[in-house]
């Protein structure tokens, strides 16, 4: 497409009052970071928009990156022309010819109040020109193509094409959450929902070798690779969970094992979240999906902390979760057959309405605190940058 | 690392790797090309073919085409024979514990081409009984497919007795899947009308296999393409792989007495240990002329095999369990076929020896297994 600039609209940001500048700066720096492979591109901003000057780079390629960046509501492809009305008309005609549809409308505005035509006059001149040269019809209510003309002091902007962005907020604007990542279908989708909302993520995985296969770590690596499109650097905390899990199964009656296991996971995840300056935990739970995800179970599990637990998929149904997983390309990875700690120890008849008092009773049977502390101390941290393993800590 | 999964695949012999590299370097030409380097490849290909046939001692009666492996060879053998000779009859016979490339090929012929498929049972010790075959045979039977050595139990079927039954029906051909036998078993391969195998199971590189067949046999076209390998397996021939397979087989035959003796010792030791260990049930038989010393299968009464395999893997000891932990837990078809419960079939482990295996390996495996069984919870 022959255009020189992509114009970025903020959407929800417009409601943010005093924080607006902060949001725009964050989004601008996220965009610059995402486009760092294109050194010619220049990103500038004002109160209303961010402008991506292409300087010869391919508009479609740049747009494909921009649509994945949270905080962008819409993108418009802009052609810059000289201010003469004939130049504006010619550009509008050429651009609309590249679009599909039958109807259009023209909107114009002029920052340059000395321009010989007023905004209505500009719209009429451009619209009339298109009507005289093509079969397109005008529809001011529901046009297929919206032609926008903006006459500025130095030059004029013409745009015929606007596409929808990822929406949400700029990444990092809303703090960081510690996400429980099992490797299943749901948790990567929860990650995507958080990232779109501008929440950075860090992941925690509970590994119970030999009960769970170490091959699951390759799977997590691949999932993190897919998520790195939205957040480049993702830290994975691998918790050595085997000893604690065995202790649970020695001391707790079978129907309560999963509930107690989830309570322990939350305790460990909260400790890690505090260490890593996360403001919340997050899970891929969806109400009612399995025994540990009933509201009663959530109450019993949540009882161990007052740390907020975000459940972005709480009310999503499985089919829509799967559709999103396919969209973000994690589905095929998630369905690879490895058991995680939840499935291998799955009791035959798990409690769907666990009681807090029973949980406390079972937990009084063994010294879990030392085991929880050990899990937190011995956690293995791996940092992924752009989906590639960067370094080992601890 | 202690590698005891040689029935899955073997580490290639240095000689086989060297030969592969050598042929890929000096005779990389297409064996169908009519110029110097092509003819050189053609020459090596034919030498390799002759060498393999003579090592198997079938050079006078049988020919051979190179395939990508045993799966492809089984598909060409079974579908190619059944479709070629369907006018003689549409009854075909196989057994309950064949490799999927055999069983699924039979199922395909049943579903798509209306063949009558008979699946013979296996006796509790893991053998196909000639009397069962006898009962299943009739004048319309055109193909019997039986594996020589079972890939999990290591049982060696009496192909001479089976052949004697089939010989009463001159229209019927005998296919033997010899994947676990080539390079390890020194018997009369000429009993089979068609033999199939894969190079990587006996020290060659992956991606090369063989389809050996009595000279009079014809195959229906299964793969469309050029006329390489008589049109039976079209496509540019993997000459370096073929040469590597010939080199590997030569080495197997050079070392066979010593290799068999060593593996018999290892098998005896492991069998003794396992029969004295609580919580284990052996699926394989004690060593005898009808038990391969290379493959040994056992099941856990209470433990989960996938968990034990993972625990051993963490100590870099590699054996195989059928279960890859999928939601629909796969079971060992061979263990099921000898009449064991699905619990035992789901929790079986296969240990298989190779040229590099040592008694120390077996001892280390035994102590690691004992430790894992003690540490890992029953599930």
Short mmCIF file of C-alpha atoms in Angstrom, two decimals, chain B:
data_model
loop_
_atom_site.label_atom_id
_atom_site.label_comp_id
_atom_site.label_asym_id
_atom_site.label_seq_id
_atom_site.Cartn_x
_atom_site.Cartn_y
_atom_site.Cartn_z
CA UNK B 1 23.62 -42.41 30.15
CA UNK B 2 22.38 -45.99 30.22
CA UNK B 3 20.42 -46.78 27.09
CA UNK B 4 18.27 -49.90 27.32
CA UNK B 5 15.70 -49.10 24.63
CA UNK B 6 17.39 -50.75 21.65
CA UNK B 7 14.15 -52.28 20.39
CA UNK B 8 12.94 -48.71 19.77
CA UNK B 9 16.10 -47.73 17.95
CA UNK B 10 19.81 -48.31 18.20
CA UNK B 11 22.74 -45.95 18.15
CA UNK B 12 24.27 -46.36 14.68
CA UNK B 13 27.54 -48.28 14.46
CA UNK B 14 30.57 -46.11 13.71
CA UNK B 15 31.08 -48.26 10.59
CA UNK B 16 27.52 -47.57 9.41
CA UNK B 17 27.86 -43.82 9.98
CA UNK B 18 31.22 -43.77 8.27
CA UNK B 19 29.85 -45.65 5.28
CA UNK B 20 26.89 -43.28 5.07
CA UNK B 21 29.16 -40.27 5.00
CA UNK B 22 31.58 -41.87 2.59
CA UNK B 23 28.89 -42.80 0.06
CA UNK B 24 27.17 -39.41 0.45
CA UNK B 25 30.49 -37.76 -0.33
CA UNK B 26 32.01 -39.81 -3.12
CA UNK B 27 28.92 -41.28 -4.76
CA UNK B 28 26.20 -38.72 -4.11
CA UNK B 29 24.82 -39.13 -7.62
CA UNK B 30 21.27 -40.18 -8.33
CA UNK B 31 21.40 -43.91 -8.92
CA UNK B 32 19.03 -43.45 -11.88
CA UNK B 33 21.33 -40.96 -13.61
CA UNK B 34 23.14 -42.24 -16.64
CA UNK B 35 26.54 -40.68 -15.99
CA UNK B 36 29.66 -41.44 -14.01
CA UNK B 37 28.63 -40.43 -10.54
CA UNK B 38 25.12 -41.82 -11.04
CA UNK B 39 26.48 -45.17 -12.21
CA UNK B 40 28.82 -45.18 -9.23
CA UNK B 41 25.82 -44.78 -6.92
CA UNK B 42 23.98 -47.50 -8.84
CA UNK B 43 26.93 -49.84 -8.38
CA UNK B 44 27.05 -49.26 -4.61
CA UNK B 45 23.29 -49.73 -4.41
CA UNK B 46 23.44 -53.09 -6.15
CA UNK B 47 26.42 -54.20 -4.06
CA UNK B 48 24.55 -53.30 -0.90
CA UNK B 49 21.47 -55.19 -2.07
CA UNK B 50 23.50 -58.29 -2.88
CA UNK B 51 25.37 -58.15 0.38
CA UNK B 52 22.19 -57.90 2.48
CA UNK B 53 20.51 -60.75 0.58
CA UNK B 54 23.53 -62.99 0.96
CA UNK B 55 23.99 -62.19 4.65
CA UNK B 56 20.35 -63.19 5.14
CA UNK B 57 21.14 -66.26 3.06
CA UNK B 58 18.25 -65.75 0.63
CA UNK B 59 20.21 -64.41 -2.37
CA UNK B 60 19.27 -67.33 -4.60
CA UNK B 61 15.53 -67.26 -3.99
CA UNK B 62 14.67 -63.69 -3.04
CA UNK B 63 15.02 -60.15 -4.32
CA UNK B 64 14.87 -56.93 -2.40
CA UNK B 65 13.79 -53.31 -2.67
CA UNK B 66 14.95 -50.59 -0.32
CA UNK B 67 12.24 -48.67 1.54
CA UNK B 68 12.17 -45.86 4.05
CA UNK B 69 11.80 -48.32 6.92
CA UNK B 70 9.73 -51.20 8.21
CA UNK B 71 6.45 -49.27 8.25
CA UNK B 72 6.71 -48.50 4.55
CA UNK B 73 7.89 -52.03 3.78
CA UNK B 74 4.93 -53.53 5.69
CA UNK B 75 2.47 -51.28 3.86
CA UNK B 76 3.86 -52.17 0.45
CA UNK B 77 4.05 -55.86 1.34
CA UNK B 78 0.55 -56.24 2.74
CA UNK B 79 -1.41 -53.88 0.50
CA UNK B 80 0.68 -54.75 -2.54
CA UNK B 81 0.15 -58.51 -2.14
CA UNK B 82 -3.52 -58.33 -1.16
CA UNK B 83 -4.46 -56.04 -4.04
CA UNK B 84 -2.31 -57.89 -6.56
CA UNK B 85 -3.73 -61.33 -5.74
CA UNK B 86 -7.29 -60.40 -4.70
CA UNK B 87 -8.67 -62.39 -7.63
CA UNK B 88 -7.44 -65.58 -5.93
CA UNK B 89 -9.36 -64.88 -2.75
CA UNK B 90 -10.00 -62.12 -0.24
CA UNK B 91 -9.20 -63.71 3.09
CA UNK B 92 -6.10 -62.43 4.87
CA UNK B 93 -4.77 -63.46 8.28
CA UNK B 94 -2.65 -61.72 10.88
CA UNK B 95 -2.22 -61.80 14.67
CA UNK B 96 -3.33 -59.76 17.65
CA UNK B 97 0.08 -58.34 18.57
CA UNK B 98 1.46 -57.13 15.25
CA UNK B 99 2.96 -53.69 14.79
CA UNK B 100 0.40 -50.97 13.88
CA UNK B 101 1.84 -50.74 10.36
CA UNK B 102 0.66 -54.34 9.87
CA UNK B 103 -2.63 -54.23 11.77
CA UNK B 104 -3.68 -50.89 10.30
CA UNK B 105 -2.80 -52.04 6.78
CA UNK B 106 -5.09 -55.06 7.35
CA UNK B 107 -7.84 -52.78 8.72
CA UNK B 108 -7.48 -50.56 5.65
CA UNK B 109 -7.92 -53.56 3.33
CA UNK B 110 -10.96 -54.64 5.31
CA UNK B 111 -12.62 -51.22 5.28
CA UNK B 112 -11.67 -49.98 1.82
CA UNK B 113 -11.42 -53.15 -0.22
CA UNK B 114 -13.78 -55.60 1.45
CA UNK B 115 -11.18 -58.15 2.52
CA UNK B 116 -12.06 -60.66 5.21
CA UNK B 117 -9.53 -60.11 7.97
CA UNK B 118 -8.80 -62.84 10.52
CA UNK B 119 -6.83 -61.79 13.60
CA UNK B 120 -5.31 -64.82 15.30
CA UNK B 121 -5.03 -64.90 19.08
CA UNK B 122 -1.72 -65.30 20.88
CA UNK B 123 -1.22 -67.99 23.51
CA UNK B 124 -0.55 -67.00 27.16
CA UNK B 125 3.18 -67.42 26.67
CA UNK B 126 3.20 -65.09 23.71
CA UNK B 127 3.29 -67.36 20.68
CA UNK B 128 1.12 -67.72 17.61
CA UNK B 129 -0.10 -71.34 17.58
CA UNK B 130 0.17 -73.21 14.27
CA UNK B 131 -3.10 -75.03 15.15
CA UNK B 132 -4.93 -71.68 15.36
CA UNK B 133 -3.55 -70.78 11.96
CA UNK B 134 -4.55 -74.16 10.59
CA UNK B 135 -8.14 -73.60 11.69
CA UNK B 136 -8.26 -70.15 10.13
CA UNK B 137 -6.85 -71.15 6.74
CA UNK B 138 -8.99 -71.88 3.72
CA UNK B 139 -8.71 -71.92 -0.07
CA UNK B 140 -9.52 -68.23 -0.31
CA UNK B 141 -6.68 -67.22 1.99
CA UNK B 142 -4.00 -65.32 0.08
CA UNK B 143 -1.83 -63.81 2.79
CA UNK B 144 -0.67 -64.64 6.32
CA UNK B 145 1.36 -62.03 8.20
CA UNK B 146 3.11 -62.96 11.45
CA UNK B 147 5.98 -61.20 13.18
CA UNK B 148 9.08 -63.24 13.80
CA UNK B 149 10.12 -61.73 17.15
CA UNK B 150 7.58 -59.79 19.14
CA UNK B 151 8.80 -56.26 19.77
CA UNK B 152 7.73 -56.21 23.43
CA UNK B 153 7.80 -59.78 24.69
CA UNK B 154 10.77 -61.00 22.66
CA UNK B 155 8.99 -64.26 21.89
CA UNK B 156 10.26 -65.98 18.74
CA UNK B 157 7.48 -67.48 16.65
CA UNK B 158 8.03 -70.88 15.11
CA UNK B 159 7.90 -69.75 11.49
CA UNK B 160 8.89 -73.21 10.26
CA UNK B 161 5.76 -74.71 11.82
CA UNK B 162 3.63 -71.82 10.54
CA UNK B 163 5.15 -72.19 7.08
CA UNK B 164 4.30 -75.91 7.12
CA UNK B 165 0.63 -75.01 7.62
CA UNK B 166 0.66 -72.36 4.91
CA UNK B 167 2.49 -74.65 2.45
CA UNK B 168 -0.68 -76.74 2.18
CA UNK B 169 -2.32 -73.76 0.48
CA UNK B 170 -0.25 -72.97 -2.61
CA UNK B 171 -2.11 -69.70 -3.32
CA UNK B 172 -1.25 -68.26 0.08
CA UNK B 173 1.85 -66.11 0.71
CA UNK B 174 3.65 -65.79 4.04
CA UNK B 175 4.78 -62.33 5.18
CA UNK B 176 7.13 -62.16 8.15
CA UNK B 177 7.78 -58.84 9.88
CA UNK B 178 11.37 -59.47 10.93
CA UNK B 179 12.06 -55.99 12.30
CA UNK B 180 13.23 -57.24 15.71
CA UNK B 181 14.99 -60.29 14.29
CA UNK B 182 17.34 -59.04 11.58
CA UNK B 183 20.90 -58.92 12.84
CA UNK B 184 19.96 -60.77 16.03
CA UNK B 185 18.47 -64.08 14.92
CA UNK B 186 20.29 -66.63 12.87
CA UNK B 187 17.60 -68.84 11.38
CA UNK B 188 16.13 -69.66 8.02
CA UNK B 189 14.73 -66.44 6.57
CA UNK B 190 13.88 -68.21 3.32
CA UNK B 191 10.82 -69.66 5.07
CA UNK B 192 9.19 -66.30 4.49
CA UNK B 193 7.82 -65.35 1.09
CA UNK B 194 8.11 -61.71 2.09
CA UNK B 195 10.35 -60.26 4.81
CA UNK B 196 10.31 -56.69 6.08
CA UNK B 197 12.67 -54.79 8.35
CA UNK B 198 14.23 -51.46 9.28
CA UNK B 199 17.92 -50.58 9.36
CA UNK B 200 17.95 -48.42 12.47
CA UNK B 201 16.96 -51.39 14.64
CA UNK B 202 20.34 -53.00 14.02
CA UNK B 203 22.85 -50.18 13.91
CA UNK B 204 22.21 -48.48 10.55
CA UNK B 205 21.03 -44.90 10.12
CA UNK B 206 17.33 -44.06 10.23
CA UNK B 207 15.31 -43.77 7.02
CA UNK B 208 16.26 -47.03 5.33
CA UNK B 209 14.53 -50.39 5.41
CA UNK B 210 14.03 -53.47 3.34
CA UNK B 211 11.33 -55.45 1.59
CA UNK B 212 12.68 -58.90 0.67
CA UNK B 213 10.48 -61.17 -1.44
CA UNK B 214 10.55 -64.44 -3.29
CA UNK B 215 11.52 -63.79 -6.93
CA UNK B 216 8.18 -64.90 -8.39
CA UNK B 217 6.13 -62.43 -6.31
CA UNK B 218 4.54 -59.34 -7.79
CA UNK B 219 3.10 -56.34 -5.98
CA UNK B 220 0.23 -54.07 -6.92
CA UNK B 221 1.31 -50.45 -7.23
CA UNK B 222 0.97 -48.85 -3.81
CA UNK B 223 3.08 -45.77 -4.45
CA UNK B 224 2.91 -43.94 -7.77
CA UNK B 225 6.09 -42.62 -9.27
CA UNK B 226 9.07 -43.55 -11.35
CA UNK B 227 10.47 -47.00 -11.96
CA UNK B 228 13.13 -46.97 -9.24
CA UNK B 229 13.28 -50.25 -7.30
CA UNK B 230 11.20 -51.85 -10.08
CA UNK B 231 8.44 -49.35 -9.44
CA UNK B 232 7.65 -51.07 -6.15
CA UNK B 233 9.15 -48.23 -4.16
CA UNK B 234 9.50 -45.26 -6.49
CA UNK B 235 11.51 -42.19 -5.56
CA UNK B 236 15.21 -41.42 -5.58
CA UNK B 237 16.89 -44.27 -3.73
CA UNK B 238 18.69 -43.62 -0.46
CA UNK B 239 21.94 -45.15 -1.64
CA UNK B 240 24.01 -43.98 1.33
CA UNK B 241 21.37 -45.40 3.68
CA UNK B 242 21.39 -48.70 1.80
CA UNK B 243 25.17 -48.89 2.04
CA UNK B 244 25.00 -47.99 5.73
CA UNK B 245 22.47 -50.77 6.28
CA UNK B 246 24.68 -53.30 4.51
CA UNK B 247 27.64 -52.23 6.65
CA UNK B 248 25.59 -52.52 9.84
CA UNK B 249 24.26 -55.94 8.92
CA UNK B 250 27.76 -57.18 8.09
CA UNK B 251 28.93 -56.07 11.53
CA UNK B 252 25.93 -57.77 13.18
CA UNK B 253 26.77 -61.04 11.50
CA UNK B 254 30.45 -60.75 12.41
CA UNK B 255 29.56 -60.24 16.04
CA UNK B 256 26.44 -62.34 16.30
CA UNK B 257 27.69 -65.27 18.42
CA UNK B 258 29.39 -62.96 20.91
CA UNK B 259 26.45 -60.54 20.95
CA UNK B 260 23.92 -63.30 21.52
CA UNK B 261 25.98 -64.76 24.34
CA UNK B 262 26.41 -61.38 26.04
CA UNK B 263 22.72 -60.52 25.79
CA UNK B 264 21.79 -63.96 27.09
CA UNK B 265 23.86 -63.22 30.21
CA UNK B 266 22.26 -59.81 30.63
CA UNK B 267 18.81 -61.26 30.07
CA UNK B 268 19.44 -64.04 32.59
CA UNK B 269 20.63 -61.57 35.22
CA UNK B 270 17.74 -59.16 34.73
CA UNK B 271 15.19 -61.96 34.61
CA UNK B 272 16.50 -63.33 37.90
CA UNK B 273 16.41 -59.92 39.55
CA UNK B 274 12.89 -59.14 38.36
CA UNK B 275 11.47 -62.49 39.41
CA UNK B 276 12.83 -61.90 42.90
CA UNK B 277 11.42 -58.37 43.14
CA UNK B 278 8.03 -57.82 44.77
CA UNK B 279 5.45 -55.81 42.89
CA UNK B 280 6.58 -56.99 39.47
CA UNK B 281 5.11 -59.49 37.08
CA UNK B 282 7.18 -60.72 34.16
CA UNK B 283 5.56 -60.76 30.75
CA UNK B 284 8.48 -62.33 28.89
CA UNK B 285 9.50 -65.97 29.27
CA UNK B 286 12.71 -67.35 30.75
CA UNK B 287 15.48 -67.60 28.20
CA UNK B 288 15.11 -70.46 25.72
CA UNK B 289 15.42 -71.13 22.01
CA UNK B 290 12.06 -69.42 21.55
CA UNK B 291 12.85 -66.33 23.62
CA UNK B 292 14.99 -63.52 22.25
CA UNK B 293 17.64 -62.38 24.74
CA UNK B 294 17.33 -58.81 23.44
CA UNK B 295 13.87 -57.82 24.68
CA UNK B 296 12.32 -58.27 28.11
CA UNK B 297 8.91 -57.04 29.24
CA UNK B 298 7.49 -56.80 32.76
CA UNK B 299 4.62 -55.02 34.47
CA UNK B 300 4.11 -53.28 37.79
CA UNK B 301 1.34 -54.58 39.99
CA UNK B 302 0.75 -51.22 41.71
CA UNK B 303 3.09 -48.58 40.30
CA UNK B 304 2.53 -46.51 37.21
CA UNK B 305 5.03 -47.42 34.50
CA UNK B 306 5.10 -43.90 33.04
CA UNK B 307 6.12 -42.50 36.43
CA UNK B 308 8.88 -45.08 36.90
CA UNK B 309 10.17 -44.40 33.37
CA UNK B 310 10.27 -40.68 34.17
CA UNK B 311 12.07 -41.36 37.47
CA UNK B 312 14.64 -43.50 35.63
CA UNK B 313 14.94 -40.89 32.89
CA UNK B 314 15.85 -38.30 35.54
CA UNK B 315 18.84 -40.55 36.30
CA UNK B 316 19.61 -40.86 32.58
CA UNK B 317 18.50 -44.48 32.42
CA UNK B 318 16.34 -44.96 29.36
CA UNK B 319 13.84 -47.79 29.00
CA UNK B 320 10.46 -47.76 27.36
CA UNK B 321 6.90 -47.78 28.59
CA UNK B 322 3.99 -47.89 26.19
CA UNK B 323 2.30 -45.07 27.96
CA UNK B 324 3.27 -41.59 26.88
CA UNK B 325 0.87 -40.26 29.50
CA UNK B 326 -1.86 -39.26 27.14
CA UNK B 327 -5.38 -38.79 28.33
CA UNK B 328 -6.43 -42.01 26.70
CA UNK B 329 -3.71 -44.11 28.25
CA UNK B 330 -2.35 -46.44 25.61
CA UNK B 331 -1.86 -50.02 26.62
CA UNK B 332 0.65 -52.60 25.51
CA UNK B 333 -1.15 -54.63 22.88
CA UNK B 334 1.28 -57.50 23.27
CA UNK B 335 0.76 -57.71 27.04
CA UNK B 336 -3.00 -57.58 26.52
CA UNK B 337 -2.73 -60.22 23.81
CA UNK B 338 -1.23 -62.77 26.20
CA UNK B 339 -4.29 -62.36 28.39
CA UNK B 340 -3.04 -59.98 31.06
CA UNK B 341 -5.28 -57.33 32.63
CA UNK B 342 -5.42 -53.83 31.19
CA UNK B 343 -3.89 -52.53 34.43
CA UNK B 344 -0.80 -54.68 33.74
CA UNK B 345 -0.86 -53.80 30.05
CA UNK B 346 -0.93 -50.08 30.89
CA UNK B 347 1.95 -50.43 33.30
CA UNK B 348 4.46 -52.49 31.42
CA UNK B 349 8.09 -51.65 30.82
CA UNK B 350 10.30 -52.95 28.07
CA UNK B 351 14.07 -53.30 28.48
CA UNK B 352 16.01 -54.05 25.31
CA UNK B 353 19.73 -54.61 24.93
CA UNK B 354 22.14 -53.46 22.25
CA UNK B 355 25.75 -53.95 21.27
CA UNK B 356 26.95 -51.44 23.85
CA UNK B 357 24.94 -52.83 26.76
CA UNK B 358 26.98 -54.14 29.69
CA UNK B 359 26.37 -56.04 32.88
CA UNK B 360 27.10 -52.83 34.81
CA UNK B 361 24.29 -51.15 32.88
CA UNK B 362 21.91 -53.89 33.96
CA UNK B 363 23.08 -53.70 37.58
CA UNK B 364 22.66 -49.91 37.61
CA UNK B 365 19.23 -50.29 36.10
CA UNK B 366 18.29 -52.82 38.76
CA UNK B 367 19.31 -50.67 41.69
CA UNK B 368 17.73 -47.54 40.16
CA UNK B 369 14.53 -49.49 39.56
CA UNK B 370 14.46 -50.79 43.12
CA UNK B 371 15.01 -47.27 44.44
CA UNK B 372 12.36 -45.75 42.20
CA UNK B 373 9.84 -48.40 43.22
CA UNK B 374 10.54 -47.62 46.84
CA UNK B 375 10.32 -43.83 46.42
CA UNK B 376 7.50 -43.43 43.96
CA UNK B 377 3.97 -43.58 45.30
CA UNK B 378 1.55 -46.13 43.97
CA UNK B 379 -1.13 -44.46 41.91
#
